[in-house]
XYZ file of C-alpha atoms in Angstrom:
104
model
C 116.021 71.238 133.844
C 115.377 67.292 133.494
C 118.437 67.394 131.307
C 121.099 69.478 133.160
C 120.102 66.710 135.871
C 120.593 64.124 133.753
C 124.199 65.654 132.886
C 125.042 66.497 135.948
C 124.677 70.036 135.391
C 123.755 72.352 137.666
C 120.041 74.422 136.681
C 121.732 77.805 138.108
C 125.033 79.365 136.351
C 125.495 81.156 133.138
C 124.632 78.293 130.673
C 121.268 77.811 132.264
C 120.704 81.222 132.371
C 121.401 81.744 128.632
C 119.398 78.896 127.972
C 116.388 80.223 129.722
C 116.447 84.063 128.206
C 117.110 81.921 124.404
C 113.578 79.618 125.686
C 111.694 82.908 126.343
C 113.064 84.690 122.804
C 111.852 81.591 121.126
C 108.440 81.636 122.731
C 108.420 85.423 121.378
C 108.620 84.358 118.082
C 106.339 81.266 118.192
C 104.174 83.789 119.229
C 104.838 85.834 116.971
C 104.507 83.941 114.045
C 100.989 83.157 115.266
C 100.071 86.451 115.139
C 101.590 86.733 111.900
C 99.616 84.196 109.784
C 96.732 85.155 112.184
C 96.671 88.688 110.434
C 97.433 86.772 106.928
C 94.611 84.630 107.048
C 91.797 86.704 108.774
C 88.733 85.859 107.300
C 87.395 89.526 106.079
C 90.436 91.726 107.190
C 92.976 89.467 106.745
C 96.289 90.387 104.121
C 95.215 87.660 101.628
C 91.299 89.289 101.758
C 92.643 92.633 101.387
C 94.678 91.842 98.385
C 91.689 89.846 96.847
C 89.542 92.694 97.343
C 92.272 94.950 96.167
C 92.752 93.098 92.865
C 89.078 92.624 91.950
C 88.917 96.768 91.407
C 91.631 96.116 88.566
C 90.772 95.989 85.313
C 93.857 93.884 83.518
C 94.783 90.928 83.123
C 97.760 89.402 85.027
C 99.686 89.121 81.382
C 98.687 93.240 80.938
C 100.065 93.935 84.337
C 103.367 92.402 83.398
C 103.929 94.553 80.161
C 103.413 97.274 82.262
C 105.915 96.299 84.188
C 108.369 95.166 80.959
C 107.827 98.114 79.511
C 108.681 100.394 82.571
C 111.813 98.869 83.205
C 112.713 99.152 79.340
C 112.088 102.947 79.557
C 113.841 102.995 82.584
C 116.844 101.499 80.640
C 116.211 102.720 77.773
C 117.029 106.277 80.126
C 119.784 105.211 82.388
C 117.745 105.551 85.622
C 116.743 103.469 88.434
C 112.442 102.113 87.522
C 111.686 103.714 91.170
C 112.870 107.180 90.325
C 110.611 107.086 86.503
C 108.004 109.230 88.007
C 110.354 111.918 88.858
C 112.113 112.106 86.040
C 109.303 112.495 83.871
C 107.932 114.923 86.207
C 111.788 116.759 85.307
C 110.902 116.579 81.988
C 107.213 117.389 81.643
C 108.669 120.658 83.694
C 111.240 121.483 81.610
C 108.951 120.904 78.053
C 106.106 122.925 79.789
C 109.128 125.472 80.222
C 108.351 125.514 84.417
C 112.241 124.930 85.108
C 115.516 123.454 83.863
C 115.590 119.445 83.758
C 117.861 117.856 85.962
């Protein structure tokens, strides 16, 4: 308000008003974003605990987790398809060598 006054401006009309409502979106967010790293950084249930946790019960190493990952993506090349849609087409083909149903 302090500097509408110091303008000259009046506190009441449509720029004050869209002021205001843009104020109480931004105090939304700062809140938020609080709430956000708040639930990042939790001490035992927090996202970056969970993942910790998470990636003590694997067994490879970070360089064995990225050939899996190379290699998926070159057999997903190496088949025309998308890497997220692997799983069902070798599901398409395990059915069609088992002699289940027709590949598609």
């Amino acid at each position: 308000n302090s500097l509408y006054n110091a303008v000259g401006m009046s506190t009441d009309g449509p720029v004050s008003d869209a002021a205001e409502r843009v104020h109480d979106i931004l105090n939304t967010i700062e809140a938020d974003l609080a709430e956000c790293a708040r639930v990042i950084e939790d001490d035992n249930s927090g996202l970056i605990q969970v993942l910790e946790r998470t990636r003590s019960g694997v067994d490879l190493s970070l360089e064995e987790i990225d050939q899996i990952i190379v290699d998926w993506n070159m057999l997903a090349r190496k088949h025309g398809i998308s890497p997220y849609v692997l799983p069902t087409c070798h599901k398409s083909l395990r059915s069609e060598l088992d002699g289940n149903v027709e590949a598609r």
